[in-house]
mmCIF file of C-alpha atoms in Angstrom:
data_model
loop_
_atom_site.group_PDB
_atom_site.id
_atom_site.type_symbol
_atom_site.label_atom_id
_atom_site.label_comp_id
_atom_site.label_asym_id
_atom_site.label_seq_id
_atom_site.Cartn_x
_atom_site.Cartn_y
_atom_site.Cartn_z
ATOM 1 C CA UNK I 1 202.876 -42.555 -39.381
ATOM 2 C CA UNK I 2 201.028 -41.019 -36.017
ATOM 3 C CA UNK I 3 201.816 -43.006 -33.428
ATOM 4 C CA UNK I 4 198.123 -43.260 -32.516
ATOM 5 C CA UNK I 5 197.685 -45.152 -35.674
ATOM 6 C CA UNK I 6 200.171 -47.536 -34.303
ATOM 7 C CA UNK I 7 198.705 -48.490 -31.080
ATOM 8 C CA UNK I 8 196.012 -51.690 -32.057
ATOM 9 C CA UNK I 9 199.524 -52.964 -33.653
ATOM 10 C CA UNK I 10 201.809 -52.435 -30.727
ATOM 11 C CA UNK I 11 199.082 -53.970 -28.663
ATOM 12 C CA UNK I 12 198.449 -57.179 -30.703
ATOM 13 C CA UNK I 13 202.621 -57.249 -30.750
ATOM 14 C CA UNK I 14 202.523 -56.890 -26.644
ATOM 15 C CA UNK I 15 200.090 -60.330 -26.852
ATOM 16 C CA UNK I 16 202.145 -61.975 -28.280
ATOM 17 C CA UNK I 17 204.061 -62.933 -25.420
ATOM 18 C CA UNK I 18 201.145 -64.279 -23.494
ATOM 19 C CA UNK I 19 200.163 -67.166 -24.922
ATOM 20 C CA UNK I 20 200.952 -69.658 -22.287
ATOM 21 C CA UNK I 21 197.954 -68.784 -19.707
ATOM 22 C CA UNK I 22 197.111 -72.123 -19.194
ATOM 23 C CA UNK I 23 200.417 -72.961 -17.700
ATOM 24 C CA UNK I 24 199.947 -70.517 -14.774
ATOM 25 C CA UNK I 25 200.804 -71.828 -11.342
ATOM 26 C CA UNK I 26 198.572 -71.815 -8.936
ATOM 27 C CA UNK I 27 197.856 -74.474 -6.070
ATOM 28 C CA UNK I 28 195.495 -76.956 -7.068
ATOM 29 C CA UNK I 29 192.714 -76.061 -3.854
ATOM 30 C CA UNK I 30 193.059 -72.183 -5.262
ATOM 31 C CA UNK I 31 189.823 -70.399 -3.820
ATOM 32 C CA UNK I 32 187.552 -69.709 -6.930
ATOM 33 C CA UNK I 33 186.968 -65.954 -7.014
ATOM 34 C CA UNK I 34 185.014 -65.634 -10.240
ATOM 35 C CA UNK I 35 181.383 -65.197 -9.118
ATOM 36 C CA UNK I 36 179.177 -66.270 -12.137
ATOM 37 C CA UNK I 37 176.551 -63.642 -12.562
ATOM 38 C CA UNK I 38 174.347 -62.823 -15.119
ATOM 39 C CA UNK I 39 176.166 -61.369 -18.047
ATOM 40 C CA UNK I 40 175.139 -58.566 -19.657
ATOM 41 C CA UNK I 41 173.345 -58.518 -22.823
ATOM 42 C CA UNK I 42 175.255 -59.374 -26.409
ATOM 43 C CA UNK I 43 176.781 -55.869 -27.915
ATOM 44 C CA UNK I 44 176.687 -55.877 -31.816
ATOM 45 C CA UNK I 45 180.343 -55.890 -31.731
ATOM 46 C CA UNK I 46 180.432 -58.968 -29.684
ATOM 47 C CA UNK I 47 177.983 -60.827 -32.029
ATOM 48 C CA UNK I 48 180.017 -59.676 -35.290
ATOM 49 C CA UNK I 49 183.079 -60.951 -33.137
ATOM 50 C CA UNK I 50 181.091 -64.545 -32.843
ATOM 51 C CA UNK I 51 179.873 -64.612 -36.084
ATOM 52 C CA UNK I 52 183.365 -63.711 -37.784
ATOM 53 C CA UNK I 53 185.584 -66.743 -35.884
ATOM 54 C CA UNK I 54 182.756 -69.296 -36.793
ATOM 55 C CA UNK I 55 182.923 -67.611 -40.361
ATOM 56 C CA UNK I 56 186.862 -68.734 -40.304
ATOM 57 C CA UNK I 57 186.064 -71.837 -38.677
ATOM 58 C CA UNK I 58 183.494 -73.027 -41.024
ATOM 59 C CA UNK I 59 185.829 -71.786 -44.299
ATOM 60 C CA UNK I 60 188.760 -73.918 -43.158
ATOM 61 C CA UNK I 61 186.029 -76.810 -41.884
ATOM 62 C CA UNK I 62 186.022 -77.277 -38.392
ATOM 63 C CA UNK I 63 183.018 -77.041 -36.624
ATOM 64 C CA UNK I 64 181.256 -73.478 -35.603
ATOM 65 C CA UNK I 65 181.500 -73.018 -31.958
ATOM 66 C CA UNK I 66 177.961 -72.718 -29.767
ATOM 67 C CA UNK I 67 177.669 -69.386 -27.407
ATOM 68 C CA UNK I 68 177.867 -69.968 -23.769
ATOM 69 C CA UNK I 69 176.125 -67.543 -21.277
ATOM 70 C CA UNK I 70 178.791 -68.670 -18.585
ATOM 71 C CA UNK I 71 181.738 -68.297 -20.879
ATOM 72 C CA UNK I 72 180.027 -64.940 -21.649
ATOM 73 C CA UNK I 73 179.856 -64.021 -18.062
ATOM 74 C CA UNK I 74 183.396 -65.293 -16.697
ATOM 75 C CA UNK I 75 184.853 -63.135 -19.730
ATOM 76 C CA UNK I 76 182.907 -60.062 -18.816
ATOM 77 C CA UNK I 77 184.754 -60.273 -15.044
ATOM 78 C CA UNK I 78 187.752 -59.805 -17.154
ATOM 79 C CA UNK I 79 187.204 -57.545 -19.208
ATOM 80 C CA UNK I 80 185.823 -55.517 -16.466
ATOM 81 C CA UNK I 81 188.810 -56.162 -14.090
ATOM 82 C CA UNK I 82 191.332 -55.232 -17.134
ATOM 83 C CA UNK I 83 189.426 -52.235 -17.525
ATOM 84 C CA UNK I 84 189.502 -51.163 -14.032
ATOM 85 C CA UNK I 85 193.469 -52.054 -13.672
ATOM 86 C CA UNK I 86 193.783 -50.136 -17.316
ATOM 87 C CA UNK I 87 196.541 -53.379 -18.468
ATOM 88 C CA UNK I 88 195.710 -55.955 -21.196
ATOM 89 C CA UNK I 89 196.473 -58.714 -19.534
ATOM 90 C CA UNK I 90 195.971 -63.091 -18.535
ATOM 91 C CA UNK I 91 196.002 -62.108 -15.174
ATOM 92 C CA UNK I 92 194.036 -64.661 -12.752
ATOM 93 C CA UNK I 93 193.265 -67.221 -15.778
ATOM 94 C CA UNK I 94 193.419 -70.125 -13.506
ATOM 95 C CA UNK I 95 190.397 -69.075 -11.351
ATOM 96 C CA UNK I 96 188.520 -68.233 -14.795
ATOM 97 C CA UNK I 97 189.782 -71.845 -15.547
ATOM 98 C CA UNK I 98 188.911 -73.299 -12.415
ATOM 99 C CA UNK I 99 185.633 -71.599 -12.320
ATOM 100 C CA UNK I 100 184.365 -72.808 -16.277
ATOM 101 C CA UNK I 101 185.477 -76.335 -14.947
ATOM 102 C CA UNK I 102 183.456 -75.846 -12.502
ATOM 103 C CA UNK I 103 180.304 -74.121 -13.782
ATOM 104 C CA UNK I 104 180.241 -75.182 -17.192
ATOM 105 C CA UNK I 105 181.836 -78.562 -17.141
ATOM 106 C CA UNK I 106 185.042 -77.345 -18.795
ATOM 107 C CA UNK I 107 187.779 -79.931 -20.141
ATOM 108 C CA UNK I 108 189.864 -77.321 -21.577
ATOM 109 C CA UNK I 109 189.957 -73.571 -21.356
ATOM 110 C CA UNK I 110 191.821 -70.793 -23.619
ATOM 111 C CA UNK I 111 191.350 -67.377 -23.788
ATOM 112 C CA UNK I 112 192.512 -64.551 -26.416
ATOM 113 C CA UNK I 113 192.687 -60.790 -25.361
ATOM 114 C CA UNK I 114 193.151 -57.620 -26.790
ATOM 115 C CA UNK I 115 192.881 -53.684 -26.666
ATOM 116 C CA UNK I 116 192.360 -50.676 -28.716
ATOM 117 C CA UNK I 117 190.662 -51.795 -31.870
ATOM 118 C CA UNK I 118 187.668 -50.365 -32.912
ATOM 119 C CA UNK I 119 186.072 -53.179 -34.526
ATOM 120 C CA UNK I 120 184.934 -56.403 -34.993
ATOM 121 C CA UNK I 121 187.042 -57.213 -38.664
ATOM 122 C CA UNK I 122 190.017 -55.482 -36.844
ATOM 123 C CA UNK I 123 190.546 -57.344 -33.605
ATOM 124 C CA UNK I 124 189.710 -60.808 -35.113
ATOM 125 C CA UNK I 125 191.969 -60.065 -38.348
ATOM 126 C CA UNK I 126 194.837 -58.975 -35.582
ATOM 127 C CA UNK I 127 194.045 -62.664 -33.240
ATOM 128 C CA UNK I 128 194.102 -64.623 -36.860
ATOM 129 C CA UNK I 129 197.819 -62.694 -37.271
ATOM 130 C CA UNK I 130 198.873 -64.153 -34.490
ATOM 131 C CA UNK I 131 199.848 -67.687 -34.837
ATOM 132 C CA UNK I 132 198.829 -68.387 -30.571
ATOM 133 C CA UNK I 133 195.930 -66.657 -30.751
ATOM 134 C CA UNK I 134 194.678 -68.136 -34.448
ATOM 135 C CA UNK I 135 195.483 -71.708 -32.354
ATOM 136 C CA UNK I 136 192.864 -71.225 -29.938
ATOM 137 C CA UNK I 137 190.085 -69.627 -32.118
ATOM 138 C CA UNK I 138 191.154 -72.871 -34.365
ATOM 139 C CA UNK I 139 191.562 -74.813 -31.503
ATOM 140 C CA UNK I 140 189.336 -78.193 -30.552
ATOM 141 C CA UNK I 141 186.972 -76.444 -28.823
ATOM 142 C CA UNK I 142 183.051 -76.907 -27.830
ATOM 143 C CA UNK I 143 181.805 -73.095 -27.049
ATOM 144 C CA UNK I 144 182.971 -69.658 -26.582
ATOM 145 C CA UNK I 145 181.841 -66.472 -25.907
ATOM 146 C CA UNK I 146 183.238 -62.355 -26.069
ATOM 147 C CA UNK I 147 182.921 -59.290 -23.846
ATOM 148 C CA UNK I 148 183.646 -56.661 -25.189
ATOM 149 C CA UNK I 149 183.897 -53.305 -22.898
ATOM 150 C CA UNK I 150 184.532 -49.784 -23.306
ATOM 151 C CA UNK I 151 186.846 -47.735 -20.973
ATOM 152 C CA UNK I 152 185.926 -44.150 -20.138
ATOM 153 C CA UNK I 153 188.052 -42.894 -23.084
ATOM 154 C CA UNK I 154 186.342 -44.712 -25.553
ATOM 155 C CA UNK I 155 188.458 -47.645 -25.942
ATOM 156 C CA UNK I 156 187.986 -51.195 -26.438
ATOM 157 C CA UNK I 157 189.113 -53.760 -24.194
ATOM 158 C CA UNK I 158 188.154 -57.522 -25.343
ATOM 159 C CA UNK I 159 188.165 -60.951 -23.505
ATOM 160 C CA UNK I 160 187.429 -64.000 -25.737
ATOM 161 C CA UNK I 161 187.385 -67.188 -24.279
ATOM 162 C CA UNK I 162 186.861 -71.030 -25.594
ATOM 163 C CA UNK I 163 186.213 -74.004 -23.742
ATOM 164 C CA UNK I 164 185.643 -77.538 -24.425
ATOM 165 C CA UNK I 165 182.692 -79.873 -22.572
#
Protein backbone atom coordinates (compact mmCIF):
# COMPACT_ATOMS: atom_id res chain seq x y z
CA UNK A 1 0.00 0.00 0.00
CA UNK A 2 1.63 3.67 -0.99
CA UNK A 3 2.19 5.33 1.87
CA UNK A 4 0.35 8.36 0.46
CA UNK A 5 -2.73 6.30 0.60
CA UNK A 6 -2.06 5.98 4.23
CA UNK A 7 -1.84 9.47 5.33
CA UNK A 8 -5.92 10.60 6.07
CA UNK A 9 -5.49 7.26 8.34
CA UNK A 10 -2.31 8.09 10.14
CA UNK A 11 -3.79 11.50 10.63
CA UNK A 12 -7.23 10.51 12.08
CA UNK A 13 -4.86 7.89 14.30
CA UNK A 14 -2.57 11.13 15.41
CA UNK A 15 -6.24 12.71 16.74
CA UNK A 16 -6.81 10.43 18.59
CA UNK A 17 -4.81 11.54 21.34
CA UNK A 18 -6.36 14.95 21.53
CA UNK A 19 -9.48 14.64 22.76
CA UNK A 20 -9.21 16.37 26.03
CA UNK A 21 -9.07 20.19 24.69
CA UNK A 22 -11.38 21.34 27.02
CA UNK A 23 -9.21 20.51 29.92
CA UNK A 24 -6.43 22.92 28.80
CA UNK A 25 -4.97 25.15 31.46
CA UNK A 26 -5.02 28.42 31.13
CA UNK A 27 -5.61 31.28 33.82
CA UNK A 28 -9.06 32.13 34.17
CA UNK A 29 -8.46 36.31 33.14
CA UNK A 30 -6.56 34.74 29.81
CA UNK A 31 -6.58 37.75 27.23
CA UNK A 32 -9.09 36.69 24.42
CA UNK A 33 -7.12 36.73 21.17
CA UNK A 34 -9.74 35.41 18.77
CA UNK A 35 -11.00 38.51 16.93
CA UNK A 36 -14.52 37.60 15.55
CA UNK A 37 -14.63 38.72 11.99
CA UNK A 38 -16.73 38.04 9.30
CA UNK A 39 -16.28 34.52 8.10
CA UNK A 40 -15.96 33.72 4.82
CA UNK A 41 -18.62 32.36 2.74
CA UNK A 42 -19.90 28.43 3.15
CA UNK A 43 -17.60 26.07 0.70
CA UNK A 44 -19.68 23.08 -0.70
CA UNK A 45 -17.51 20.88 1.25
CA UNK A 46 -18.32 22.63 4.40
CA UNK A 47 -22.13 22.44 3.75
CA UNK A 48 -21.91 18.56 2.78
CA UNK A 49 -19.81 18.42 6.12
CA UNK A 50 -23.06 20.13 7.98
CA UNK A 51 -25.50 18.36 6.26
CA UNK A 52 -23.78 14.80 6.80
CA UNK A 53 -23.40 15.11 10.98
CA UNK A 54 -27.11 16.33 11.17
CA UNK A 55 -27.81 13.33 8.70
CA UNK A 56 -26.19 11.00 11.65
CA UNK A 57 -27.75 12.98 14.21
CA UNK A 58 -31.21 12.83 12.97
CA UNK A 59 -30.77 8.73 12.09
CA UNK A 60 -29.80 7.95 15.68
CA UNK A 61 -32.54 10.83 16.94
CA UNK A 62 -31.03 13.60 18.52
CA UNK A 63 -31.72 16.83 17.38
CA UNK A 64 -29.99 18.48 14.05
CA UNK A 65 -27.67 21.14 15.09
CA UNK A 66 -28.41 25.03 13.77
CA UNK A 67 -25.27 26.83 11.85
CA UNK A 68 -23.63 29.58 13.68
CA UNK A 69 -21.84 32.45 11.75
CA UNK A 70 -19.59 32.97 14.96
CA UNK A 71 -18.83 29.32 15.41
CA UNK A 72 -18.13 29.55 11.64
CA UNK A 73 -15.79 32.40 12.09
CA UNK A 74 -13.82 31.35 15.41
CA UNK A 75 -13.19 27.93 13.43
CA UNK A 76 -11.93 29.65 10.34
CA UNK A 77 -9.03 31.46 12.79
CA UNK A 78 -8.08 27.91 13.26
CA UNK A 79 -8.05 26.50 10.50
CA UNK A 80 -6.17 29.36 9.16
CA UNK A 81 -3.60 29.40 12.05
CA UNK A 82 -3.12 25.40 11.58
CA UNK A 83 -2.56 26.07 8.12
CA UNK A 84 -0.04 28.68 8.55
CA UNK A 85 1.91 26.55 11.44
CA UNK A 86 1.40 23.39 8.84
CA UNK A 87 0.38 20.99 12.40
CA UNK A 88 -3.13 19.55 13.02
CA UNK A 89 -3.55 20.56 16.14
CA UNK A 90 -6.06 21.95 19.63
CA UNK A 91 -3.68 24.49 20.06
CA UNK A 92 -5.17 27.77 21.86
CA UNK A 93 -8.79 26.06 22.39
CA UNK A 94 -9.34 27.94 25.52
CA UNK A 95 -9.33 31.43 23.88
CA UNK A 96 -11.68 29.85 21.04
CA UNK A 97 -13.59 28.72 24.24
CA UNK A 98 -13.39 31.81 26.01
CA UNK A 99 -14.19 33.80 23.01
CA UNK A 100 -17.73 31.58 21.90
CA UNK A 101 -18.60 32.17 25.69
CA UNK A 102 -18.20 35.30 25.11
CA UNK A 103 -19.63 36.14 21.67
CA UNK A 104 -22.10 33.59 21.27
CA UNK A 105 -23.25 32.87 24.75
CA UNK A 106 -21.48 29.51 24.90
CA UNK A 107 -22.20 26.93 27.88
CA UNK A 108 -20.10 24.34 26.44
CA UNK A 109 -17.58 24.20 23.65
CA UNK A 110 -15.93 21.08 21.67
CA UNK A 111 -14.16 21.01 18.71
CA UNK A 112 -13.08 18.05 16.20
CA UNK A 113 -10.07 18.51 13.74
CA UNK A 114 -8.56 16.89 11.02
CA UNK A 115 -6.19 16.89 7.86
CA UNK A 116 -5.68 15.41 4.54
CA UNK A 117 -9.01 14.08 3.42
CA UNK A 118 -10.40 15.03 0.37
CA UNK A 119 -13.92 14.95 1.16
CA UNK A 120 -16.85 15.51 2.91
CA UNK A 121 -18.03 11.39 3.36
CA UNK A 122 -14.27 10.85 4.21
CA UNK A 123 -13.44 13.17 7.06
CA UNK A 124 -16.88 12.75 8.79
CA UNK A 125 -16.77 8.77 8.27
CA UNK A 126 -12.99 9.07 9.89
CA UNK A 127 -14.54 11.64 13.16
CA UNK A 128 -17.61 8.91 13.44
CA UNK A 129 -14.45 6.15 13.75
CA UNK A 130 -13.30 7.77 16.40
CA UNK A 131 -15.13 7.13 19.54
CA UNK A 132 -13.95 11.14 21.04
CA UNK A 133 -14.65 12.68 18.12
CA UNK A 134 -18.22 10.68 17.32
CA UNK A 135 -18.90 12.05 21.25
CA UNK A 136 -18.87 15.53 20.35
CA UNK A 137 -20.62 15.45 16.89
CA UNK A 138 -23.19 13.25 19.19
CA UNK A 139 -22.69 15.36 21.91
CA UNK A 140 -25.60 17.72 23.70
CA UNK A 141 -24.99 20.42 21.71
CA UNK A 142 -27.05 23.66 20.37
CA UNK A 143 -24.99 24.79 17.02
CA UNK A 144 -21.92 24.19 15.12
CA UNK A 145 -20.24 25.21 12.29
CA UNK A 146 -16.93 23.93 9.77
CA UNK A 147 -14.05 25.66 7.99
CA UNK A 148 -12.68 23.98 5.86
CA UNK A 149 -9.24 25.39 4.18
CA UNK A 150 -6.88 24.44 1.64
CA UNK A 151 -3.04 24.68 2.07
CA UNK A 152 -0.90 25.66 -0.91
CA UNK A 153 -0.41 21.96 -1.80
CA UNK A 154 -3.82 21.21 -2.15
CA UNK A 155 -4.62 19.79 1.11
CA UNK A 156 -7.37 19.94 3.45
CA UNK A 157 -7.16 21.17 6.81
CA UNK A 158 -10.66 21.12 8.84
CA UNK A 159 -11.85 22.78 12.15
CA UNK A 160 -15.34 21.70 13.35
CA UNK A 161 -16.61 23.08 16.32
CA UNK A 162 -20.00 22.64 18.57
CA UNK A 163 -21.27 24.69 21.19
CA UNK A 164 -24.17 24.75 23.40
CA UNK A 165 -26.39 28.19 24.32
Amino acid sequence: MKVSALMPFMAIVALLNLTSCSTESFPEDAIDSITIQNPPAAKQIEIEIMELINQHRLEIGLSPLNHHDTVKAVAFTHTDYMIEVDNVSHDNFYQRKQSLQSHADANLVSENVAYGFNSAESVVAAWLNSDSHKGNIEGNYTDFDISAEQNDAGKWYFTNIFIKR
